[in-house]
XYZ file of C-alpha atoms in Angstrom:
722
model
C 21.229 34.970 5.356
C 24.892 35.145 6.335
C 26.803 32.038 7.389
C 26.851 33.284 10.985
C 23.131 34.075 10.878
C 22.412 30.623 9.461
C 24.350 28.905 12.265
C 22.542 30.931 14.916
C 19.185 30.098 13.346
C 20.150 26.429 13.120
C 21.033 26.350 16.850
C 17.674 27.950 17.659
C 15.776 25.413 15.573
C 17.679 22.540 17.143
C 16.706 23.823 20.570
C 13.043 24.090 19.615
C 12.948 20.575 18.133
C 14.739 19.211 21.228
C 11.955 20.763 23.302
C 9.371 19.008 21.133
C 11.078 15.677 21.761
C 11.104 16.340 25.507
C 7.372 16.992 25.333
C 6.901 13.815 23.254
C 8.822 11.743 25.827
C 6.732 13.113 28.680
C 3.489 12.375 26.844
C 4.682 8.880 25.956
C 5.585 8.140 29.576
C 2.153 9.334 30.757
C 0.316 7.158 28.220
C 2.435 4.097 28.988
C 1.690 4.465 32.719
C -2.018 4.496 31.883
C -1.581 1.488 29.615
C 0.204 -0.484 32.334
C -2.513 0.394 34.857
C -5.248 -0.670 32.424
C -3.517 -4.012 31.846
C -3.381 -4.548 35.600
C -7.178 -4.271 35.692
C -7.498 -1.442 38.167
C -11.192 -0.466 38.222
C -13.964 -0.602 35.674
C -15.722 -3.512 34.056
C -14.072 -6.039 31.779
C -15.357 -4.387 28.610
C -14.379 -0.926 29.823
C -10.850 -2.099 30.574
C -10.559 -3.820 27.179
C -11.628 -0.634 25.444
C -9.200 1.435 27.497
C -6.304 -0.949 26.827
C -6.881 -0.832 23.069
C -7.270 2.945 23.033
C -4.056 3.461 24.986
C -2.209 0.882 22.851
C -3.110 2.875 19.741
C -1.895 6.064 21.406
C 1.398 4.392 22.362
C 1.946 3.365 18.734
C 1.045 6.863 17.506
C 3.639 8.417 19.786
C 6.285 5.803 19.009
C 6.231 6.385 15.238
C 6.992 10.094 15.728
C 10.537 9.478 16.976
C 12.106 9.715 13.525
C 11.436 13.045 11.850
C 9.003 14.360 14.462
C 9.228 17.889 13.055
C 10.170 18.432 9.417
C 9.222 22.010 8.628
C 8.148 25.509 9.594
C 5.759 28.042 8.088
C 6.203 31.789 8.596
C 3.244 34.057 7.960
C 3.507 37.534 6.472
C 2.888 38.918 9.979
C 5.893 36.993 11.333
C 4.159 34.149 13.203
C 5.718 30.668 13.117
C 4.010 27.273 12.826
C 5.980 24.038 13.032
C 4.778 21.048 10.983
C 5.329 17.406 11.931
C 4.110 13.838 11.938
C 1.749 14.348 14.886
C 0.299 17.289 16.792
C 1.645 18.389 20.185
C 0.134 20.958 22.527
C 1.210 23.157 25.421
C -0.995 22.091 28.340
C 0.167 25.092 30.374
C -0.980 27.604 27.758
C -4.589 26.674 26.971
C -3.416 23.766 24.835
C -1.743 26.048 22.315
C -0.339 23.938 19.448
C 3.460 23.745 19.494
C 3.550 21.283 16.576
C 0.875 20.957 13.886
C -0.092 17.535 12.536
C 0.660 17.494 8.793
C -2.996 16.557 8.149
C -4.446 19.520 10.048
C -6.102 22.253 7.918
C -3.589 24.791 9.238
C -0.761 22.708 7.700
C -2.168 22.788 4.181
C -0.221 25.895 3.150
C 3.037 24.033 3.809
C 2.265 21.891 0.760
C 0.366 24.213 -1.571
C 1.890 27.676 -1.078
C 3.896 28.886 -4.090
C 5.600 32.047 -5.175
C 2.567 32.952 -7.279
C 0.044 31.933 -4.577
C 1.753 32.307 -1.202
C -1.402 31.630 0.902
C -0.456 34.590 3.159
C 2.850 32.907 3.943
C 6.270 34.526 3.868
C 8.594 31.544 4.141
C 8.559 27.738 4.031
C 11.408 26.076 5.923
C 12.190 22.387 5.529
C 14.415 20.547 7.998
C 16.824 17.797 7.066
C 16.948 15.438 10.041
C 18.571 12.200 11.102
C 16.846 10.563 14.035
C 16.240 13.336 16.569
C 18.920 15.629 15.206
C 18.284 18.584 12.877
C 21.209 18.535 10.435
C 20.329 21.632 8.405
C 17.414 23.455 6.820
C 16.361 24.951 3.489
C 14.286 28.119 3.142
C 11.925 28.980 0.329
C 10.817 32.615 0.238
C 7.218 32.858 -0.931
C 5.581 35.696 -2.819
C 8.787 37.037 -4.347
C 9.779 34.979 -7.392
C 13.515 34.931 -7.890
C 14.534 35.697 -4.301
C 16.386 32.561 -3.285
C 13.537 30.171 -4.012
C 14.689 26.602 -3.422
C 11.380 24.803 -2.985
C 12.487 21.692 -4.850
C 15.608 21.080 -2.760
C 13.940 18.729 -0.264
C 12.015 16.944 -3.008
C 15.098 16.364 -5.178
C 17.056 15.162 -2.149
C 14.305 12.630 -1.450
C 13.945 11.303 -4.996
C 17.720 11.100 -5.525
C 18.330 9.233 -2.249
C 19.156 5.495 -2.538
C 16.159 3.188 -2.194
C 15.715 1.058 0.899
C 13.692 -2.083 1.549
C 10.294 -0.373 1.635
C 8.360 2.640 0.453
C 8.928 5.816 2.471
C 6.298 8.322 3.466
C 6.375 11.739 1.779
C 4.991 13.925 4.561
C 7.948 16.305 4.238
C 7.810 16.575 0.425
C 4.146 16.346 -0.588
C 3.657 18.448 -3.706
C 0.687 20.714 -4.434
C -1.014 18.412 -6.962
C -0.597 15.500 -4.567
C -1.897 17.463 -1.580
C -5.071 18.446 -3.440
C -5.833 14.757 -3.973
C -4.916 13.749 -0.425
C -7.327 16.305 1.081
C -10.089 15.951 -1.513
C -13.508 15.966 0.165
C -15.252 13.235 -1.828
C -17.449 10.642 -0.066
C -17.542 8.055 -2.831
C -14.918 6.471 -5.063
C -11.825 8.459 -6.008
C -9.757 7.206 -8.953
C -6.124 8.340 -8.987
C -4.464 7.573 -12.304
C -0.858 8.241 -13.105
C 2.031 6.797 -15.014
C 5.086 5.169 -13.446
C 6.783 7.174 -10.720
C 4.009 9.735 -10.240
C 3.560 8.731 -6.605
C -0.041 7.578 -6.930
C 0.372 4.751 -4.417
C 1.991 6.832 -1.707
C -0.573 9.604 -2.324
C -3.379 7.071 -1.810
C -1.826 5.888 1.461
C -1.436 9.452 2.709
C -5.058 10.046 1.770
C -6.028 7.140 4.044
C -4.006 8.687 6.876
C -5.756 12.003 6.221
C -9.221 10.392 6.243
C -8.438 8.551 9.481
C -7.374 11.872 10.983
C -10.439 13.836 9.864
C -13.036 11.039 10.198
C -11.518 8.908 12.938
C -14.720 8.193 14.839
C -16.483 6.977 11.682
C -13.611 4.941 10.260
C -11.531 3.603 13.124
C -13.817 0.845 14.467
C -14.085 -0.847 11.092
C -10.631 -0.066 9.714
C -9.248 0.237 6.213
C -8.506 -2.450 3.622
C -5.546 -2.018 1.252
C -5.524 -4.371 -1.761
C -2.329 -4.791 -3.780
C -1.147 -6.963 -6.690
C 1.257 -9.272 -4.859
C 2.868 -9.899 -1.436
C 6.151 -8.209 -2.451
C 4.296 -5.007 -3.259
C 2.333 -5.114 0.004
C 5.552 -5.640 1.946
C 7.028 -2.667 0.083
C 4.202 -0.300 1.067
C 3.239 -1.761 4.450
C 5.451 0.605 6.475
C 3.960 3.838 5.179
C 0.743 3.927 7.207
C 2.325 2.690 10.462
C 5.005 5.374 10.007
C 2.140 7.885 9.930
C 0.631 6.480 13.127
C -2.127 4.368 11.554
C -2.344 0.650 12.361
C -6.007 -0.326 11.864
C -5.248 -1.356 8.305
C -5.441 -4.755 6.615
C -3.054 -5.366 3.701
C -4.068 -8.126 1.300
C -4.046 -9.313 -2.295
C -7.183 -10.297 -4.207
C -6.033 -13.897 -3.770
C -6.327 -13.613 0.018
C -9.804 -12.075 0.226
C -11.322 -15.427 1.261
C -9.731 -16.308 4.648
C -8.156 -19.749 4.821
C -7.965 -20.260 1.054
C -4.540 -20.975 -0.434
C -3.844 -20.056 -4.046
C -1.509 -22.661 -5.556
C -1.994 -22.436 -9.330
C -2.297 -19.953 -12.186
C -5.021 -19.754 -14.806
C -4.486 -19.511 -18.531
C -5.287 -16.009 -19.861
C -8.507 -17.336 -21.412
C -9.669 -19.009 -18.189
C -8.882 -15.833 -16.226
C -10.881 -13.769 -18.722
C -13.881 -16.086 -18.471
C -13.836 -16.177 -14.678
C -13.429 -12.428 -14.426
C -16.500 -11.634 -16.516
C -19.917 -11.122 -14.913
C -21.181 -13.776 -17.325
C -19.695 -16.364 -14.961
C -22.593 -15.590 -12.595
C -24.916 -17.468 -14.965
C -22.527 -20.420 -14.898
C -22.476 -20.486 -11.088
C -26.263 -20.303 -10.878
C -26.606 -23.100 -13.417
C -24.008 -25.228 -11.590
C -26.032 -24.922 -8.379
C -29.253 -25.737 -10.186
C -27.562 -28.819 -11.661
C -26.953 -30.139 -8.123
C -30.698 -29.789 -7.294
C -31.598 -33.070 -8.922
C -34.619 -35.229 -9.620
C -34.360 -39.013 -9.135
C -34.016 -41.001 -12.338
C -35.764 -43.876 -10.548
C -37.979 -43.529 -7.447
C -35.985 -43.659 -4.202
C -37.393 -46.250 -1.742
C -38.094 -45.099 1.837
C -39.657 -47.228 4.588
C -41.675 -45.351 7.203
C -43.379 -47.140 10.129
C -43.144 -50.353 8.168
C -44.840 -48.788 5.158
C -42.841 -48.922 1.875
C -42.847 -45.478 0.245
C -41.032 -43.781 -2.624
C -39.668 -40.341 -3.469
C -40.659 -40.085 -7.103
C -39.656 -37.499 -9.702
C -42.991 -35.650 -9.505
C -42.698 -35.175 -5.733
C -39.069 -34.090 -5.990
C -39.932 -31.647 -8.787
C -42.691 -30.057 -6.683
C -40.287 -29.740 -3.741
C -37.556 -28.344 -5.975
C -39.848 -25.729 -7.519
C -41.061 -24.576 -4.101
C -37.507 -24.395 -2.735
C -36.269 -22.364 -5.713
C -39.306 -20.063 -5.519
C -38.467 -19.257 -1.877
C -35.607 -17.048 -3.093
C -33.334 -18.342 -0.329
C -29.716 -19.401 -0.848
C -29.301 -23.050 -1.792
C -28.441 -24.408 1.669
C -31.200 -22.389 3.356
C -33.742 -23.498 0.741
C -33.011 -27.140 1.588
C -35.415 -26.803 4.521
C -38.233 -25.923 2.085
C -37.309 -28.865 -0.130
C -37.230 -31.166 2.901
C -40.548 -29.862 4.199
C -42.352 -30.712 0.949
C -40.804 -34.186 0.733
C -41.618 -35.026 4.363
C -45.143 -33.694 3.940
C -45.791 -35.987 0.987
C -44.217 -39.040 2.658
C -46.021 -38.576 5.986
C -49.355 -37.916 4.268
C -49.022 -41.122 2.295
C -47.948 -43.098 5.346
C -50.787 -41.786 7.554
C -53.288 -42.470 4.824
C -52.240 -46.115 4.679
C -51.744 -46.628 8.431
C -55.062 -45.054 9.389
C -57.067 -46.402 6.492
C -60.598 -47.147 7.653
C -60.408 -45.514 11.090
C -58.470 -42.162 10.879
C -59.764 -39.124 9.058
C -58.473 -35.559 8.703
C -61.264 -34.352 10.946
C -59.441 -36.005 13.831
C -56.786 -33.266 13.729
C -55.062 -34.108 17.039
C -54.581 -37.786 16.201
C -53.445 -36.932 12.672
C -50.851 -34.395 13.870
C -49.610 -36.694 16.643
C -49.021 -39.443 14.124
C -47.276 -36.939 11.816
C -44.967 -35.845 14.644
C -43.998 -39.469 15.333
C -43.343 -40.091 11.654
C -41.273 -36.915 11.299
C -39.107 -38.083 14.187
C -38.627 -41.440 12.464
C -37.648 -39.714 9.213
C -35.122 -37.475 10.970
C -33.377 -40.587 12.302
C -33.574 -42.536 9.033
C -30.153 -42.707 7.367
C -31.635 -43.693 4.004
C -33.895 -40.644 4.035
C -30.962 -38.362 4.879
C -28.943 -39.972 2.071
C -31.822 -39.363 -0.340
C -31.970 -35.683 0.607
C -28.204 -35.385 0.163
C -28.492 -36.898 -3.296
C -31.339 -34.645 -4.406
C -30.498 -31.391 -2.575
C -27.032 -31.676 -1.014
C -25.590 -29.198 1.470
C -22.820 -27.506 -0.520
C -19.785 -25.417 0.255
C -18.214 -23.137 -2.351
C -15.301 -25.547 -2.668
C -17.471 -28.683 -2.913
C -19.437 -27.108 -5.749
C -16.618 -25.508 -7.737
C -13.932 -28.213 -7.595
C -16.130 -30.989 -9.094
C -17.401 -28.505 -11.681
C -13.875 -27.795 -12.956
C -12.938 -31.477 -13.220
C -16.070 -32.595 -15.075
C -16.608 -31.663 -18.699
C -20.158 -32.992 -18.360
C -20.943 -30.640 -15.474
C -19.324 -27.716 -17.290
C -21.555 -28.374 -20.318
C -24.633 -28.657 -18.085
C -23.790 -25.275 -16.555
C -23.270 -23.667 -19.960
C -19.570 -23.067 -19.234
C -16.712 -22.861 -21.699
C -14.516 -25.955 -21.729
C -11.495 -23.689 -21.170
C -12.472 -23.812 -17.483
C -11.746 -27.548 -17.271
C -8.725 -28.595 -15.236
C -7.422 -31.863 -13.839
C -7.027 -30.720 -10.211
C -10.240 -29.159 -9.005
C -8.847 -27.743 -5.753
C -5.736 -26.201 -7.326
C -7.143 -22.749 -6.604
C -6.156 -19.686 -8.606
C -6.506 -15.953 -7.971
C -9.417 -15.885 -10.418
C -11.260 -18.511 -8.361
C -11.378 -16.285 -5.279
C -14.244 -14.004 -6.393
C -16.185 -17.069 -7.565
C -15.802 -18.773 -4.193
C -16.790 -15.547 -2.465
C -19.860 -15.235 -4.693
C -20.841 -18.812 -3.886
C -20.941 -17.995 -0.178
C -23.780 -15.620 -1.062
C -25.491 -18.055 -3.443
C -25.223 -21.128 -1.238
C -25.671 -19.645 2.217
C -24.250 -21.172 5.338
C -24.443 -24.762 6.523
C -27.129 -24.331 9.202
C -26.067 -27.424 11.112
C -22.820 -25.617 12.013
C -24.728 -22.515 13.117
C -27.153 -24.577 15.182
C -24.318 -26.368 16.979
C -22.670 -23.037 17.795
C -25.968 -21.617 19.043
C -26.562 -24.648 21.277
C -23.086 -24.266 22.745
C -23.670 -20.563 23.380
C -26.985 -21.281 25.149
C -25.377 -23.955 27.311
C -22.652 -21.524 28.386
C -25.219 -18.819 29.160
C -27.307 -21.265 31.220
C -24.204 -22.288 33.168
C -23.427 -18.647 33.940
C -27.010 -18.030 35.060
C -26.904 -21.027 37.427
C -23.667 -19.824 39.021
C -25.055 -16.325 39.490
C -28.260 -17.730 41.018
C -26.257 -19.750 43.513
C -24.343 -16.637 44.565
C -27.524 -14.646 45.028
C -29.089 -17.429 47.134
C -25.994 -17.648 49.330
C -26.105 -13.930 49.983
C -29.840 -14.101 50.823
C -29.201 -16.876 53.368
C -26.478 -14.954 55.215
C -27.046 -13.062 58.467
C -26.169 -9.387 58.650
C -22.973 -10.212 60.544
C -21.893 -12.799 58.031
C -19.917 -11.972 54.935
C -18.562 -13.790 51.901
C -14.889 -14.627 51.856
C -12.901 -13.281 48.887
C -12.378 -16.705 47.388
C -16.149 -17.310 47.392
C -16.968 -14.140 45.516
C -17.099 -14.331 41.728
C -17.229 -10.946 40.106
C -19.355 -10.536 36.992
C -16.386 -9.892 34.735
C -14.511 -12.922 36.119
C -17.572 -15.041 35.471
C -17.677 -13.727 31.914
C -14.097 -14.891 31.483
C -15.190 -18.435 32.422
C -17.830 -18.887 29.772
C -17.019 -16.364 27.061
C -13.947 -16.445 24.883
C -12.862 -12.831 24.679
C -11.343 -11.735 21.378
C -8.253 -9.749 22.314
C -6.775 -9.566 18.818
C -6.056 -6.214 17.206
C -8.630 -4.919 14.724
C -6.488 -5.648 11.670
C -6.004 -9.276 12.736
C -9.702 -9.790 13.471
C -10.762 -8.184 10.198
C -8.330 -10.201 8.060
C -9.674 -13.474 9.494
C -13.360 -12.599 9.021
C -14.823 -12.958 5.535
C -17.927 -10.994 6.593
C -15.999 -8.029 8.008
C -16.908 -4.723 6.361
C -14.554 -1.761 6.087
C -15.158 1.971 6.138
C -12.647 2.580 3.341
C -10.819 0.458 0.764
C -7.677 1.296 -1.206
C -7.171 -0.670 -4.425
C -3.744 -0.442 -6.037
C -2.922 -1.604 -9.569
C -6.707 -1.477 -9.955
C -6.527 -1.791 -13.728
C -5.816 -5.516 -13.199
C -9.048 -6.226 -11.301
C -11.870 -8.040 -13.068
C -15.595 -7.371 -12.890
C -15.886 -10.244 -10.417
C -13.069 -8.848 -8.255
C -15.015 -5.601 -7.924
C -18.103 -7.501 -6.710
C -16.043 -8.928 -3.845
C -14.654 -5.532 -2.862
C -18.026 -3.811 -3.007
C -19.329 -6.376 -0.498
C -16.433 -5.547 1.806
C -17.332 -1.841 1.808
C -21.106 -1.228 1.848
C -20.513 2.522 2.170
C -18.700 2.503 -1.201
C -15.792 4.619 0.062
C -12.766 3.780 -2.111
C -9.454 5.193 -3.237
C -8.648 3.487 -6.538
C -5.094 3.686 -7.893
C -3.973 2.544 -11.309
C -2.717 3.150 -14.805
C -4.754 1.707 -17.664
C -1.668 1.753 -19.889
C -0.009 -0.824 -17.601
C -2.903 -3.299 -17.687
C -1.710 -6.887 -18.052
C -4.786 -8.994 -17.255
C -7.212 -9.845 -20.057
C -9.997 -9.539 -17.472
C -8.846 -6.124 -16.265
C -10.321 -2.679 -16.801
C -10.602 -1.252 -20.304
C -11.976 1.927 -18.714
C -12.757 3.124 -15.193
C -16.305 3.932 -16.218
C -17.090 0.354 -17.265
C -15.907 -1.033 -13.924
C -17.289 1.566 -11.491
C -20.462 2.993 -12.961
C -22.540 -0.177 -12.275
C -21.744 0.093 -8.550
C -21.406 3.827 -7.879
C -23.244 5.660 -10.671
C -22.354 9.324 -10.485
C -20.425 8.800 -7.230
C -16.887 8.453 -8.506
C -14.377 11.179 -9.240
C -11.224 11.067 -11.357
C -7.903 12.770 -10.676
C -4.611 12.327 -12.521
C -0.965 12.796 -11.604
C 1.316 13.975 -14.387
C 4.759 14.452 -12.805
C 7.178 11.533 -12.561
C 9.107 11.733 -9.286
C 10.854 8.380 -9.661
C 12.118 7.815 -13.197
C 14.855 10.171 -14.432
C 14.360 11.865 -17.786
C 17.066 9.785 -19.488
C 15.218 6.523 -18.687
C 11.735 7.936 -19.216
C 12.660 8.912 -22.766
C 13.322 5.250 -23.549
C 10.164 4.050 -21.781
C 8.021 6.717 -23.471
C 8.939 5.289 -26.889
C 7.552 1.902 -25.812
C 4.408 3.560 -24.436
C 3.850 5.398 -27.722
C 4.047 2.083 -29.564
C 1.213 0.287 -27.713
C -0.782 3.217 -26.244
C -0.245 6.248 -28.484
C -3.184 8.070 -26.909
C -1.526 8.082 -23.452
C 0.795 10.941 -22.473
C 3.930 9.780 -20.670
C 4.474 11.492 -17.281
C 7.049 14.276 -17.228
C 10.141 13.502 -15.168
C 11.022 16.025 -12.487
C 14.756 15.389 -12.743
C 17.664 14.024 -14.748
C 20.259 11.676 -13.272
C 23.105 12.249 -15.755
C 23.486 8.515 -16.498
C 22.470 7.260 -19.941
C 20.658 3.899 -20.112
C 22.580 1.315 -22.111
C 22.092 -1.911 -24.050
C 24.457 -4.782 -24.836
C 24.072 -7.746 -27.136
C 25.185 -11.114 -25.756
C 25.060 -14.723 -26.833
C 23.115 -17.365 -24.958
C 26.394 -18.609 -23.438
C 27.431 -15.097 -22.369
C 24.096 -14.181 -20.771
C 24.579 -15.782 -17.290
C 27.983 -14.120 -16.888
C 26.605 -10.745 -18.005
C 23.805 -10.974 -15.424
C 26.297 -11.946 -12.726
C 28.516 -9.011 -13.690
C 25.600 -6.589 -13.160
C 24.647 -8.147 -9.812
C 28.242 -8.048 -8.577
C 28.714 -4.401 -9.613
C 25.486 -3.289 -7.908
C 26.295 -5.194 -4.719
C 29.111 -2.726 -4.146
C 26.790 0.295 -4.367
C 24.344 1.732 -1.866
C 20.708 1.061 -2.719
C 18.718 -1.703 -4.392
C 18.780 -3.475 -7.748
C 16.869 -6.129 -9.677
C 17.108 -8.195 -12.868
C 13.832 -8.417 -14.841
C 13.255 -10.868 -17.654
C 10.792 -13.208 -19.383
C 9.564 -16.387 -17.716
C 12.118 -19.169 -17.581
C 15.323 -17.078 -17.639
C 17.401 -17.998 -14.551
C 18.267 -15.137 -12.247
C 15.423 -12.885 -13.431
C 12.062 -11.772 -12.016
C 8.949 -11.315 -14.216
C 7.913 -7.706 -14.746
C 4.455 -8.470 -13.316
C 6.018 -9.159 -9.906
C 7.738 -5.758 -9.805
C 4.649 -3.594 -10.312
C 4.603 -0.669 -7.928
C 8.182 -1.344 -6.795
C 11.246 0.809 -7.391
C 14.974 0.098 -7.481
C 18.113 2.190 -7.893
C 19.319 -0.025 -10.736
C 17.456 -2.301 -13.142
C 18.748 -4.771 -15.702
C 16.192 -5.882 -18.320
C 16.978 -9.190 -20.037
C 15.701 -10.290 -23.452
C 13.239 -7.443 -24.139
C 12.445 -9.042 -27.498
C 11.035 -12.095 -25.696
C 9.019 -9.931 -23.296
C 7.459 -8.143 -26.264
C 6.613 -11.488 -27.836
C 4.656 -12.710 -24.774
C 1.229 -11.834 -26.143
C -0.736 -8.609 -26.621
C 0.294 -7.196 -23.230
C 4.012 -7.800 -23.765
C 4.665 -4.124 -24.543
C 2.952 -3.114 -21.292
C 5.166 -5.601 -19.438
C 8.291 -4.084 -20.992
C 7.056 -0.582 -20.113
C 6.695 -1.666 -16.481
C 10.186 -3.202 -16.475
C 11.868 -0.093 -17.909
C 10.227 2.285 -15.417
C 11.289 0.560 -12.190
C 14.730 2.260 -12.135
C 15.437 5.491 -10.244
C 19.095 5.873 -11.282
C 20.527 3.279 -13.689
C 19.071 1.102 -16.457
C 20.744 -1.560 -18.576
C 19.384 -3.966 -21.200
C 20.835 -7.305 -22.311
C 19.503 -8.720 -25.585
C 20.356 -11.856 -27.546
C 18.550 -11.081 -30.795
C 18.352 -7.730 -32.574
C 17.359 -4.912 -30.265
C 13.637 -4.125 -30.685
C 13.095 -1.015 -32.757
C 11.286 0.789 -29.922
C 14.499 0.596 -27.838
C 16.914 2.103 -30.354
C 17.306 5.112 -28.041
C 19.574 3.042 -25.791
C 23.322 3.555 -25.969
C 24.844 0.308 -27.273
C 27.955 -0.876 -25.419
C 30.451 -3.563 -26.230
């Protein structure tokens, strides 16, 4: 194409994209008018208006995210037809709703990502636009089906991966590659495992897969939403913009430490304690700890009933305990069985002594009346309640687990390892979360709380019924010529407002606050770090077992994490999980990956390092410094990078001022990385090499290493500087 022809084509494309934005603005204005009207409450019932408001709010957000990069490409078929590809779909209402812009997730858009010179998918050309805001700056054409004729398919990709990093992860809708697209659109109803080394784009592929599933299965998935689980808050903040930028907001982002609403993690376990808590063997400990709280009295407990001195002896308590355990109910629910047996024994003994000589069992009515009176007395007897609390207490997960941790005696009684002991019982750790969640299932709810809520609900319903009855009676008493004044009339939806607390929160907010909420799909990132107990929690959150699992076994840090995907998933989804791998590194340049690959070969020789798609032309370096020189050397790096565009970070072992641990940078990427004291990172236990591998592969452009001792042998590929 000549320069003049290119300019003419560019003007034409700018005009077409401007027309798309005009159509977007018109559609946005129409939806916002509907949203405003729905908020004003014009017509319909309360529930209908709520549903309409939420539906229109979602549509407003979907249209708003399309402002930047609305259209990013064009496909030309062999027959000469054009299709424009963008973030959302737009249609021509005047022409039988003919698509003027295809949503990137639509089946017709697939060729944009998978067509190649060897397999053109009946396409002649792929055009990719470079845009800023609403403006098309230029475009790149890739001619398909004719290898060697001006093919430049990697131009947009290389521009994206070479661009300076910002504060958060960017979507890749304009540069999805064929191997990524196949995973994004994979039709698999169960668990999909996506494994890939650093920089292969596995996280962003998983997020685009969620957007694709929400597009193709919206009715099934939207009302329950999607859960995204990441390793730490920094990572979640890094990725949290991707799905909203693709028009999807019904998503909850959380860490495993936040899966129990209201719980605050304030401490960190030792590796051994984390390993013990992460194993399914801890289930036996929890069951034994509960059983230990279902006690028998060492000495009979005195109870006075209707002036008769009675006792709860060990034999009675044992009978009640056996019956309660045999009921199969959770601990708190089974308390009613325990209580029923105890009260039966006490009332039988009391009736036998009170009615001795004149009352027999044949006088059923008198016997049962006396029992009812005695049961009422027991219910009001504080000593009896205290006895029940001693023998079969109502427990919460926290009130069971905290005393267990702080008592070596209770740990021994539960068959637990003493490594679980700690001085502060309620100093909760990430590894405690799945145990607390499990205990909700084992203990059940405190029924007194449920009963109080039910009584309140009934009282509100009775109030509403009385008000409605009074309105009906007033209308019946009126003559035909009479009529109710407006201020006397209470509409049904207004009445509902008076006695029902309507939940107007967005789905993501409601789901995050509800421990019993279940999701239609769950994404788990850095999944190699999750323990067996973590997986139990997540499986409860998604009964349909629809997961996208993202990880890299070579980067596993946790002693309780996955040794293999099969060992973690097969117990829950036998035969229902699929595995896909990504092999191309889009983040780490070849110069840096060569250094990182040497570390990988040292601790995981069976794992193939991902192949970098590009070189940056900058060699990674190392420099030896003394302990006194180290702070100044770090400051020098920070100062130099502050003058460049992009992001940077200093990664080092625990306790080195000015550095961040490698574990807190998982999944993140930076233009420049400085690694401090790699020899100390390697010395931090069996997973030290994996930590160093993570640290080295965070950089997209520049990598430096500062070391105080001799440079580890696996890093001799670095260029030493003075």
